[in-house]
Coordinates of C-alpha atoms and ligand atoms in Angstrom, one line a residue:
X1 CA 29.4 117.6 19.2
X2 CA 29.1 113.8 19.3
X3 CA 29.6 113.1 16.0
X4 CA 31.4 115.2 13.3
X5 CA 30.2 114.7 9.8
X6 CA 32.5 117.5 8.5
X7 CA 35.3 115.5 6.9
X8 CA 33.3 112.5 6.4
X9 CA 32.4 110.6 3.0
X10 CA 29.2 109.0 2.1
X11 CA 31.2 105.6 2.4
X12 CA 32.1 106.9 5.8
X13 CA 28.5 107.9 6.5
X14 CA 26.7 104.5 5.5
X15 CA 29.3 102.7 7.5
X16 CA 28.7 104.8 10.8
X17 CA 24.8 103.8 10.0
X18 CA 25.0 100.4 9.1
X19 CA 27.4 99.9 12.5
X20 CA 24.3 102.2 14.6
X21 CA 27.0 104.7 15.7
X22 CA 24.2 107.6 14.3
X23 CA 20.8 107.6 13.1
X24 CA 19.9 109.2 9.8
X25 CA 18.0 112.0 12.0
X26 CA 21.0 112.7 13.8
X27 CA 22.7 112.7 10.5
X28 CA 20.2 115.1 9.2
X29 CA 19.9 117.2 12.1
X30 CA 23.9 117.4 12.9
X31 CA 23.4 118.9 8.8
X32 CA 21.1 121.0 9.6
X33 CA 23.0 122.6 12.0
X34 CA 26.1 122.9 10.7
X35 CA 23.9 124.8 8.0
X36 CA 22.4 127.1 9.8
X37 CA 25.8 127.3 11.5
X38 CA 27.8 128.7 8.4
X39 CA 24.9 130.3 6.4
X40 CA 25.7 134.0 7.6
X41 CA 29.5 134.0 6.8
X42 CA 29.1 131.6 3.9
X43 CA 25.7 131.7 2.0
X44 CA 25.0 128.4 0.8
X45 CA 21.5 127.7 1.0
X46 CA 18.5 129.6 0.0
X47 CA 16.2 127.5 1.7
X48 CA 17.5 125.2 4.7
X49 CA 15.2 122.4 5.4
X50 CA 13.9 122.4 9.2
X51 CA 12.0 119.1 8.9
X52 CA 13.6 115.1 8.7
X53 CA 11.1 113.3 6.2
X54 CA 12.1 110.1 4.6
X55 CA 10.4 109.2 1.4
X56 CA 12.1 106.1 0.8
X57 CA 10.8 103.0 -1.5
X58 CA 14.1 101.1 -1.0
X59 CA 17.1 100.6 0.8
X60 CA 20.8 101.9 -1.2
X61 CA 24.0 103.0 0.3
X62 CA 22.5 106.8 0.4
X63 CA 19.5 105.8 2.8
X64 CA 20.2 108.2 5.2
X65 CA 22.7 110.3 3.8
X66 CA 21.8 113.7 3.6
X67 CA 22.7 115.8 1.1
X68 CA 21.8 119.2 -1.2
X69 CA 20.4 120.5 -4.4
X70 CA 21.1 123.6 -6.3
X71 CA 18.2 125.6 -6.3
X72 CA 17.2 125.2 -10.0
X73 CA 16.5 121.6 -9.5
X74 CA 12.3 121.7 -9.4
X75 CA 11.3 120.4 -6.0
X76 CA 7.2 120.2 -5.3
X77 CA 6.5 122.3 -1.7
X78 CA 9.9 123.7 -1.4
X79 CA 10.7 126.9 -3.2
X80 CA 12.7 126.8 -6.0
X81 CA 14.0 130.3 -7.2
X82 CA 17.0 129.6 -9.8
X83 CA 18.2 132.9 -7.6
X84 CA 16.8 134.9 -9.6
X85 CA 14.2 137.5 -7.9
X86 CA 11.7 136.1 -11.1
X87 CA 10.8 133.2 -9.3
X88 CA 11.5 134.2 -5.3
X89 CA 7.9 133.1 -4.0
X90 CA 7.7 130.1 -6.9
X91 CA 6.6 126.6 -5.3
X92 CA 7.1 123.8 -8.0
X93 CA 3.6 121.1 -8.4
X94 CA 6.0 118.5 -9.4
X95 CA 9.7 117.0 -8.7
X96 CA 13.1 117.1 -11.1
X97 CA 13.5 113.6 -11.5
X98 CA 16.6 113.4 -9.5
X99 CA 14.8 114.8 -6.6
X100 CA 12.5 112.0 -7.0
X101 CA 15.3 109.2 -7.5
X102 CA 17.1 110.5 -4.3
X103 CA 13.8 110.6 -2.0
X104 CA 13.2 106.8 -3.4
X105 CA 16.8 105.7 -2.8
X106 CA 16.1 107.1 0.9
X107 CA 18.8 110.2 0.9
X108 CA 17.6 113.2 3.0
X109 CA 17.8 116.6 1.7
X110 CA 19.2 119.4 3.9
X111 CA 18.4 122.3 0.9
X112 CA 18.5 124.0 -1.4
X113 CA 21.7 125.9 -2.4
X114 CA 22.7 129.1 -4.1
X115 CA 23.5 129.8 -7.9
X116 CA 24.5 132.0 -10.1
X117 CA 20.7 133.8 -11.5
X118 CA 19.5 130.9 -13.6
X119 CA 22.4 129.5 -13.6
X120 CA 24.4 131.8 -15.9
X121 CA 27.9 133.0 -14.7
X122 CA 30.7 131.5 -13.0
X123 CA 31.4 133.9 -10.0
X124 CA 28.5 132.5 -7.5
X125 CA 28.0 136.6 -6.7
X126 CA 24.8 137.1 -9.2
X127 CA 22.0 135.3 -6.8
X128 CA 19.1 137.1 -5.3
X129 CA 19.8 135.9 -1.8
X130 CA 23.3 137.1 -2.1
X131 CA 27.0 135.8 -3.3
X132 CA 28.5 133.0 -1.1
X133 CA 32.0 132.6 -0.1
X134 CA 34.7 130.0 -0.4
X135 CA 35.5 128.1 2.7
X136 CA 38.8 127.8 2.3
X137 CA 38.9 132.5 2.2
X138 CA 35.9 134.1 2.5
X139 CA 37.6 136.9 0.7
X140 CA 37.4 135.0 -2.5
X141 CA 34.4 133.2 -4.8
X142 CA 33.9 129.9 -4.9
X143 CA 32.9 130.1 -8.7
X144 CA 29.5 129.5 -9.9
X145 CA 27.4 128.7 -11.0
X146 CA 26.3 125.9 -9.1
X147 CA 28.4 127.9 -5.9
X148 CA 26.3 127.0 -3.0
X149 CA 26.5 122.9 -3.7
X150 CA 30.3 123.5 -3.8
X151 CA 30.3 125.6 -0.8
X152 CA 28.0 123.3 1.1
X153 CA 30.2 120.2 0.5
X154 CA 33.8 121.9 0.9
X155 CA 32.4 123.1 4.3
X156 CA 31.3 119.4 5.3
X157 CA 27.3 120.3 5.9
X158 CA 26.7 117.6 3.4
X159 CA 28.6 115.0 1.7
X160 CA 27.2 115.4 -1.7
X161 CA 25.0 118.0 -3.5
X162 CA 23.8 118.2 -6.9
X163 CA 24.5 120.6 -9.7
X164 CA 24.2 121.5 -13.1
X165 CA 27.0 122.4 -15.5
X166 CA 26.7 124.2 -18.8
X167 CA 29.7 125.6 -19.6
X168 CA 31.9 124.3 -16.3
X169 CA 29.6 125.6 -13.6
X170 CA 30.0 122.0 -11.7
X171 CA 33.8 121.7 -12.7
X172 CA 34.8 125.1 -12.2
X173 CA 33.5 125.7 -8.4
X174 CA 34.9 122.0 -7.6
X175 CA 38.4 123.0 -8.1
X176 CA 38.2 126.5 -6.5
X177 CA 36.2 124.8 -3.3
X178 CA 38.5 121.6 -3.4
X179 CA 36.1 118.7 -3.9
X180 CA 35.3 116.0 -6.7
X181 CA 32.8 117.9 -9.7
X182 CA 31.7 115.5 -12.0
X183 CA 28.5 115.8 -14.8
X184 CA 28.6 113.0 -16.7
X185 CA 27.9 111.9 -20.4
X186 CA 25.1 114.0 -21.7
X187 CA 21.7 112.2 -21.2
X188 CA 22.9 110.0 -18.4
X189 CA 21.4 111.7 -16.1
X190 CA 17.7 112.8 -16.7
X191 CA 17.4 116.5 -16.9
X192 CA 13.7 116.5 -16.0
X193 CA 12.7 119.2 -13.5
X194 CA 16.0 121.5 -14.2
X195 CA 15.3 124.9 -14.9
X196 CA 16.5 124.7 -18.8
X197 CA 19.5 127.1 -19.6
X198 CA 20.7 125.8 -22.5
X199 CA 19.1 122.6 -23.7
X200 CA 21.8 120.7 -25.8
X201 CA 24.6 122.0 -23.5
X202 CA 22.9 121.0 -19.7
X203 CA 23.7 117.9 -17.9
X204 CA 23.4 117.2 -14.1
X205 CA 26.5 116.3 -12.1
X206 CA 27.8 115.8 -8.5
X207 CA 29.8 117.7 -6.1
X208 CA 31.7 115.1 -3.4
X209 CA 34.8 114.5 -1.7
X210 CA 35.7 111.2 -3.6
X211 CA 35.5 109.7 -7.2
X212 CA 34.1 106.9 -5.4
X213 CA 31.0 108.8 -4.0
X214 CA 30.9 110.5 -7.2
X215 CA 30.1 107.2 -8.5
X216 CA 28.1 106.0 -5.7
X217 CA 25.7 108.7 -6.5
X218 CA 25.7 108.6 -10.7
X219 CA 24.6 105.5 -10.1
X220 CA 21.2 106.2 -8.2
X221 CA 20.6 108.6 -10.7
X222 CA 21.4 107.6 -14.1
X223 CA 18.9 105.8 -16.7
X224 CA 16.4 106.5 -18.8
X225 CA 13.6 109.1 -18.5
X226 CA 10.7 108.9 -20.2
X227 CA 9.8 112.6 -19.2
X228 CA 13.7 113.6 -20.9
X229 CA 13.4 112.8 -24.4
X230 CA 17.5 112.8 -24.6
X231 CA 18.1 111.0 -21.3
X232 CA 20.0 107.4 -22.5
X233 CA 19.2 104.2 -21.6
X234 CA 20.7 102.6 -18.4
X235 CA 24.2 101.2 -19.0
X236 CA 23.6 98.3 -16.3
X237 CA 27.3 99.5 -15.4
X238 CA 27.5 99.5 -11.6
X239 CA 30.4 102.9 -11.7
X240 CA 31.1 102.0 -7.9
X241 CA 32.0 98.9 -9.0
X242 CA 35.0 99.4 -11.0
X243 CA 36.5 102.1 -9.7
X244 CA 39.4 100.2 -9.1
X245 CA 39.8 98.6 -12.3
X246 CA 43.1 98.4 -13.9
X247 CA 44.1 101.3 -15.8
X248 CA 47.5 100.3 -17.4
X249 CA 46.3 100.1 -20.8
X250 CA 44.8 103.5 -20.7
X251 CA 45.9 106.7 -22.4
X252 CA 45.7 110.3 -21.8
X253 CA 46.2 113.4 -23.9
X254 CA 47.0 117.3 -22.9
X255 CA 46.8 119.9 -25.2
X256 CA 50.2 121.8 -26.2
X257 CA 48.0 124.8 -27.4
X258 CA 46.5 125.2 -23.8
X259 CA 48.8 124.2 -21.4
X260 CA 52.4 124.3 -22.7
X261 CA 54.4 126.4 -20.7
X262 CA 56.2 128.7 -23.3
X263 CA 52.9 130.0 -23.7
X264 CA 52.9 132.0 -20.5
X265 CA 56.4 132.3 -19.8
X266 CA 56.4 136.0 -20.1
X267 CA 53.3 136.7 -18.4
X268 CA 54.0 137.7 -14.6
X269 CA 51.8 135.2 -12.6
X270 CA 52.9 133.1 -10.4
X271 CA 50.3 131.1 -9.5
X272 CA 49.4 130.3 -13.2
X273 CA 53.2 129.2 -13.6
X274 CA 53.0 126.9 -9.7
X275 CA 49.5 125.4 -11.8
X276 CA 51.4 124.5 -15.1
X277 CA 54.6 122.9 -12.5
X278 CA 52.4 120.9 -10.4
X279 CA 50.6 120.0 -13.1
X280 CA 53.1 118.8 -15.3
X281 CA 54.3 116.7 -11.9
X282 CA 50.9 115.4 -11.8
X283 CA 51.1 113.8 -15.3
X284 CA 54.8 112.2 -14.1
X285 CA 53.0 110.8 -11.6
X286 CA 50.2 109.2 -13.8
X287 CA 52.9 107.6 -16.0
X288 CA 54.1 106.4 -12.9
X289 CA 51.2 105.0 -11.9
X290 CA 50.9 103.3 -15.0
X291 CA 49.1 105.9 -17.5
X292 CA 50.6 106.9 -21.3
X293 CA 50.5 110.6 -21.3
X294 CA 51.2 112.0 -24.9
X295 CA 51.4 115.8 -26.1
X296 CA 48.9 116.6 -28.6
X297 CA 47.9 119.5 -30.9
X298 CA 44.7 121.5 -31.7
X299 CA 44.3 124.3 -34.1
X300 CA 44.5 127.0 -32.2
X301 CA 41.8 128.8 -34.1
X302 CA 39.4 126.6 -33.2
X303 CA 40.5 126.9 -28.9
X304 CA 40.0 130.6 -29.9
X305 CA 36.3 129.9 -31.0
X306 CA 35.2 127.8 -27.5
X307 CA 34.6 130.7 -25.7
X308 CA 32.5 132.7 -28.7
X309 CA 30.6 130.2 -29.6
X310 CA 29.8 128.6 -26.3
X311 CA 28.2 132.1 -25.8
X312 CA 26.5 132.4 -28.5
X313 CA 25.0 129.3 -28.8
X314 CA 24.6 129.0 -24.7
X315 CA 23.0 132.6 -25.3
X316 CA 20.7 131.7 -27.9
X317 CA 19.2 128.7 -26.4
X318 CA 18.8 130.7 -22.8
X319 CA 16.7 133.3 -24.7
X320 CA 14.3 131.0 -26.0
X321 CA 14.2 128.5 -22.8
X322 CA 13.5 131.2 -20.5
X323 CA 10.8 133.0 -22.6
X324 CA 7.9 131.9 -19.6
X325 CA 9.1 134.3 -17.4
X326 CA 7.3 136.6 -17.8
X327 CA 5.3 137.3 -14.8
X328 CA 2.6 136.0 -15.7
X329 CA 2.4 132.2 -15.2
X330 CA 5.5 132.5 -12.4
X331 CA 6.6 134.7 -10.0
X332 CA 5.9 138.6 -8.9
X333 CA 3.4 140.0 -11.7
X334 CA 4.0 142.6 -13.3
X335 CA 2.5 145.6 -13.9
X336 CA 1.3 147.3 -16.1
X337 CA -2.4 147.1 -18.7
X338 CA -1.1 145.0 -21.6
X339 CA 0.5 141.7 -21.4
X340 CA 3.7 143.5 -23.3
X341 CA 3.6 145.9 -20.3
X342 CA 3.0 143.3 -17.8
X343 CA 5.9 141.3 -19.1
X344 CA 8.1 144.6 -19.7
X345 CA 7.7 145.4 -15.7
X346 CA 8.2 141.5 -14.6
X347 CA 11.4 141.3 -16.2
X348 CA 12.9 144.9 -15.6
X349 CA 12.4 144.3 -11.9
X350 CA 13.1 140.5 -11.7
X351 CA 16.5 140.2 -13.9
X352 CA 19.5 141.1 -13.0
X353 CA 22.2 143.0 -15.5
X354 CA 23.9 140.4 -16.3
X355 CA 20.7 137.8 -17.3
X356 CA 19.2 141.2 -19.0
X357 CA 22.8 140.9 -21.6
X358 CA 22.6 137.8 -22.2
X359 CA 19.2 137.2 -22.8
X360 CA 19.9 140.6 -25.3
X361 CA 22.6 139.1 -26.7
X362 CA 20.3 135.5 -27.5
X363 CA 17.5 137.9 -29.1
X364 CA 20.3 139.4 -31.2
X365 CA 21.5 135.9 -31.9
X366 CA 18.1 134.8 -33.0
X367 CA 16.9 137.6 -35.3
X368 CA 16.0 135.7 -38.7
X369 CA 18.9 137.9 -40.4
X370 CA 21.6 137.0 -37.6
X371 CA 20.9 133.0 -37.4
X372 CA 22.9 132.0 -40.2
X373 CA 25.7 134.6 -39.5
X374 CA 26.1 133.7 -35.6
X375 CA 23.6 130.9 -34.2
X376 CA 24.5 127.9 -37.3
X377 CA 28.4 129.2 -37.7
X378 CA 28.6 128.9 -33.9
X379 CA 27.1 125.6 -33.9
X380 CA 29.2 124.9 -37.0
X381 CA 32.7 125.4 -35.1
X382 CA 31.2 123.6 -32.4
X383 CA 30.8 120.4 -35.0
X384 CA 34.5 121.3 -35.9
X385 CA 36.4 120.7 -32.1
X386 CA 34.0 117.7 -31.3
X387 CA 35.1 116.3 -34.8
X388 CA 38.5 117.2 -33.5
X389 CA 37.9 115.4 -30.2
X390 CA 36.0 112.3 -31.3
X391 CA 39.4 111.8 -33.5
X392 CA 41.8 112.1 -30.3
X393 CA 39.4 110.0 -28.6
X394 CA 39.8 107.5 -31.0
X395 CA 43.5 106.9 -29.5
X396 CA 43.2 107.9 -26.4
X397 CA 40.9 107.4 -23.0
X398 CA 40.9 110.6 -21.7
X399 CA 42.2 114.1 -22.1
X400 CA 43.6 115.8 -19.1
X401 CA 44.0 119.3 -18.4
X402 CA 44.6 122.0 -15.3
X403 CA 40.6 122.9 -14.5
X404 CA 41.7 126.8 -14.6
X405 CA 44.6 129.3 -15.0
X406 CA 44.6 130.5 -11.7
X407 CA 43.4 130.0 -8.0
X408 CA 39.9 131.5 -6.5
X409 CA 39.4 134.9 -7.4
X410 CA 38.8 137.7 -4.6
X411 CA 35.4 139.4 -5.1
X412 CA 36.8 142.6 -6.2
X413 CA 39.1 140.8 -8.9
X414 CA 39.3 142.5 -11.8
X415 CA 42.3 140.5 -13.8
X416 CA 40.7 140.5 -17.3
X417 CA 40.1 136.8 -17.8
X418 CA 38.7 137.0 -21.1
X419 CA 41.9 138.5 -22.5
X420 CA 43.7 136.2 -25.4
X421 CA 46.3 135.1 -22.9
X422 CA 43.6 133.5 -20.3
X423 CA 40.8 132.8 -23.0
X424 CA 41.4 129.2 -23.8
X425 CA 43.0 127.8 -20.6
X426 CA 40.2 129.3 -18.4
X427 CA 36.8 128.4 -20.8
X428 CA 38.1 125.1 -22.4
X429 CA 36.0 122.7 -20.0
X430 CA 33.0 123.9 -22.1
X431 CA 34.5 121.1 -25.2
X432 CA 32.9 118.6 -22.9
X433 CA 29.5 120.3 -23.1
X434 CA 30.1 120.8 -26.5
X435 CA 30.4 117.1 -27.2
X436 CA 28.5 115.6 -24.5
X437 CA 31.6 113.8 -23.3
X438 CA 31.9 112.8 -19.4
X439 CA 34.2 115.2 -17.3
X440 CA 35.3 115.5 -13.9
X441 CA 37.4 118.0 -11.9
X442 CA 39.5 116.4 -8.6
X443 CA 41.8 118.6 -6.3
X444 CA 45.5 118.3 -7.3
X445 CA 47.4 121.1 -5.4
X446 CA 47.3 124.1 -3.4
X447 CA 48.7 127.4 -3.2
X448 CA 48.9 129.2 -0.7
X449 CA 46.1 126.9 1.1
X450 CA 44.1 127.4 -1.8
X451 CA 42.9 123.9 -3.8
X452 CA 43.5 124.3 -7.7
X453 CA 41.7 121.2 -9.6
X454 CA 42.6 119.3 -12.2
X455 CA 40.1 118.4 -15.3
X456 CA 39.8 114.5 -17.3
X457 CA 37.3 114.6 -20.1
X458 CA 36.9 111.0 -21.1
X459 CA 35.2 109.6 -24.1
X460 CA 31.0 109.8 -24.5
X461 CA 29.3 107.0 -23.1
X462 CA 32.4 105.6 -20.9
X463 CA 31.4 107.4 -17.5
X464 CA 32.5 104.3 -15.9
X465 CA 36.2 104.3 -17.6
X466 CA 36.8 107.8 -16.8
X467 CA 35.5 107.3 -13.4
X468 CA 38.2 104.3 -13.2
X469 CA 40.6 106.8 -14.5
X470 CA 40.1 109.9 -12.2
X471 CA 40.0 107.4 -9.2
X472 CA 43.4 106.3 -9.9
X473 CA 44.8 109.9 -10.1
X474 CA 43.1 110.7 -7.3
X475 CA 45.3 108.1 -5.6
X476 CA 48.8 109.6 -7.1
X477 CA 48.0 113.8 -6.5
X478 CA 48.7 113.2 -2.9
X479 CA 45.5 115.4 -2.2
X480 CA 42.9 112.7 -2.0
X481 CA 41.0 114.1 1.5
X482 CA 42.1 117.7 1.0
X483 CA 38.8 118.7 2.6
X484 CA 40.1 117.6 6.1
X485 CA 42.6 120.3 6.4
X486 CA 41.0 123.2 6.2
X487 CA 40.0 126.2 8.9
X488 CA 36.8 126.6 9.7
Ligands
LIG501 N1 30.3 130.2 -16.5 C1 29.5 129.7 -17.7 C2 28.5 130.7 -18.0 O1 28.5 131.8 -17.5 C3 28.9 128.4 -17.4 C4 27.6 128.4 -16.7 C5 27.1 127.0 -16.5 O2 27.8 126.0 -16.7 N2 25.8 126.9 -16.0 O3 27.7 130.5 -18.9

């Protein structure tokens, strides 16, 4: 092959063009390819795009660049399923506004990628089309739910992909596939277009290989939407721009109630206690570098509640949000002679189990008799750790944390994760849903070749000084271009 985009970066890619070493249609096609190439062993993509078309209004470092979007990201003419078998045949009329920011700024899309059914879960196995694989073992997930814009980047097809990220499902799959996840402050990026999950907990995010192309892509697409009523107004930051800044002055929290080690001394798991090492070598390494990295404390009570309430308020909101599919406007109808049938067939056939629980656990939730009882004390606790939060922030830039107790899980895992001992360290990225705050997962070790990430939620509104933050410890893991060394 002439030209091997595998273990390249955007900035690698627009230099190549820029110099005429490539043309965006080899680009595109040399993409294509490779898709095609790992789609039976992997599973990224449900659709894979067969034709080059360039939309572009103007030229921006992503002219060119080809890329991928989850496949709950509304694209007009190209089938957009959320995975779920609801929506296999459904053609959008209209593009998410991301989509529409990307064709303008020139970037090529190479498809459409696998998720977890509408985006609930965190295993990438619940999808119509089938689970996908982790690149670096095919034996293991790659975590969802945005799995198949993980995969596609960790194999190299593309050198960015979008997702979206709820709970963690952009942070989570970035450290199990070894590339940068990153969804930034809520709003900043316009949700237009995005199948709704949960509506105040949904943000769009990237998956790369850098923090700088991370920030090369935020800033095509952040700014004000006036289709999203709750997208913010354009910073007039450039994030690319100050990567580099400085970060002496800047301060960083762990949590003692997550990730001290006494915690899990007498649980028999190695890998969790080779995570908690390196990662406690990591954060010499930031002071080194020039961070202040403090202990802090949070009552444990409220850690306990992340989990619970993240359900039942992610649950609640799903319920409602996803009440139009009923096989009637979208998708295979149902059958059946009253609408109640009709609907009662659509949805017996078209959702899976685990969509079928939670959308009976949101129901539940919602009865007039249950909302004050679950749906207001769950947001009510949630008020309660972002208070917490917002007072941390108030001294500190950025709270850092290992992205997960434990390396990629094989298929047939069945380690009970939810148990008390894993419930807090595996499900606490969801605080930066809760508040809105920026967060971003980078590679910071391996075991046993497998990449383990590390987590930086930094304060709401400052994308650009966590940004600055994670580029610097980027720099000091030793794992910066992690990607290049894998087997396949
Ligand atoms: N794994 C979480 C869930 O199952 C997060 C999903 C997400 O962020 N979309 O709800």
């Amino acid at each position: 092959m002439a030209y091997n985009i595998q273990d390249k970066t955007i900035v690698d890619l627009r230099g190549a063009l820029d110099k005429k070493e490539i043309t965006s249609e080899e680009l595109f096609s040399e993409a294509v390819n490779l898709a095609n190439e790992y789609q039976e062993d992997y599973n990224c993509f449900v659709t894979i795009v067969d034709k080059f078309k360039s939309k572009k209004k103007k030229d921006t470092i992503l002219t060119g660049i080809p890329y991928a979007l989850k496949d709950n990201f509304s694209t007009s003419n190209i089938l957009t399923t959320g995975s779920s078998n609801i929506l296999k045949d459904y053609i959008p009329v209209y593009d998410a506004t991301c989509y529409k920011k990307l064709k303008e700024a020139g970037a090529i899309l190479v498809g459409k990628t696998v998720l977890d059914e509408l985006a609930m879960g965190g295993t990438g196995t619940t999808g119509h089309t089938g689970l996908v694989r982790n690149p670096y073992d095919k034996t293991r997930q790659i975590g969802g739910s945005s799995a198949g814009s993980a995969a596609a980047v960790s194999l190299g097809i593309v050198p960015f992909a979008l997702g979206s990220d709820t709970g963690d499902s952009i942070r989570k799959p970035a450290s199990f596939g070894g590339v940068v996840g990153f969804k930034p402050t809520y709003g900043r990026i316009s949700r237009y277009g995005l199948f709704a999950f949960a509506s105040s907990l949904d943000h769009v995010g990237t998956f790369t290989k850098t923090v700088e192309d991370a920030a090369i892509v935020t800033d095509i697409l952040k700014g004000e939407d006036c289709h999203d009523m709750t997208s913010l107004k354009d910073d007039g930051k450039c994030y690319h721009d100050i990567i580099n800044n400085d970060i002496s002055s800047r301060k960083l929290f762990y949590v003692k109630e997550i990730c001290d080690k006494e915690l899990y001394k007498d649980i028999n798991d190695s890998n969790l206690q080779k995570i908690l090492d390196d990662f406690y070598n990591l954060l010499d390494k930031c002071r080194a570098a020039g961070f202040t990295v403090e202990e802090v404390s949070i009552d444990n009570k409220l850690l306990q509640a992340i989990y619970p309430s993240y359900m039942t308020i992610s649950c609640a909101e799903a319920t409602s949000n996803n009440a139009n599919l009923t096989g009637i406007q979208f998708g295979p109808r149902g059958q059946g002679s009253t609408p109640e049938e009709i609907i009662f067939d659509a949805r017996t056939k078209g959702f899976s189990e685990l969509i079928k629980r939670r959308f009976i656990l949101g129901s539940y939730i919602l009865q007039k008799e249950n909302q004050e009882k679950l749906y207001l004390n769950a947001c009510r606790i949630r008020r309660l750790i972002v208070e917490r939060m917002d007072e941390l922030f108030e001294n500190y830039d950025g709270m850092i944390l290992p992205a997960s107790g434990g390396i990629a899980p094989k298929f047939d895992d069945t380690s009970d994760k939810l148990s008390d001992r894993y419930l807090i360290l595996e499900n606490h990225m969801a605080i930066a849903n809760f508040g809105g705050y920026p967060s971003i997962t980078i590679p910071y070790t391996k075991i046993d070749n497998l990449p383990v990430g590390v987590n930086i939620t930094g304060r709401k509104l400052e994308d650009d000084v966590l940004l600055n933050i994670a580029n610097k410890i980027e720099n000091v893991t030793g794992y910066k271009g992690n990607w290049r060394d894998k087997d396949v």
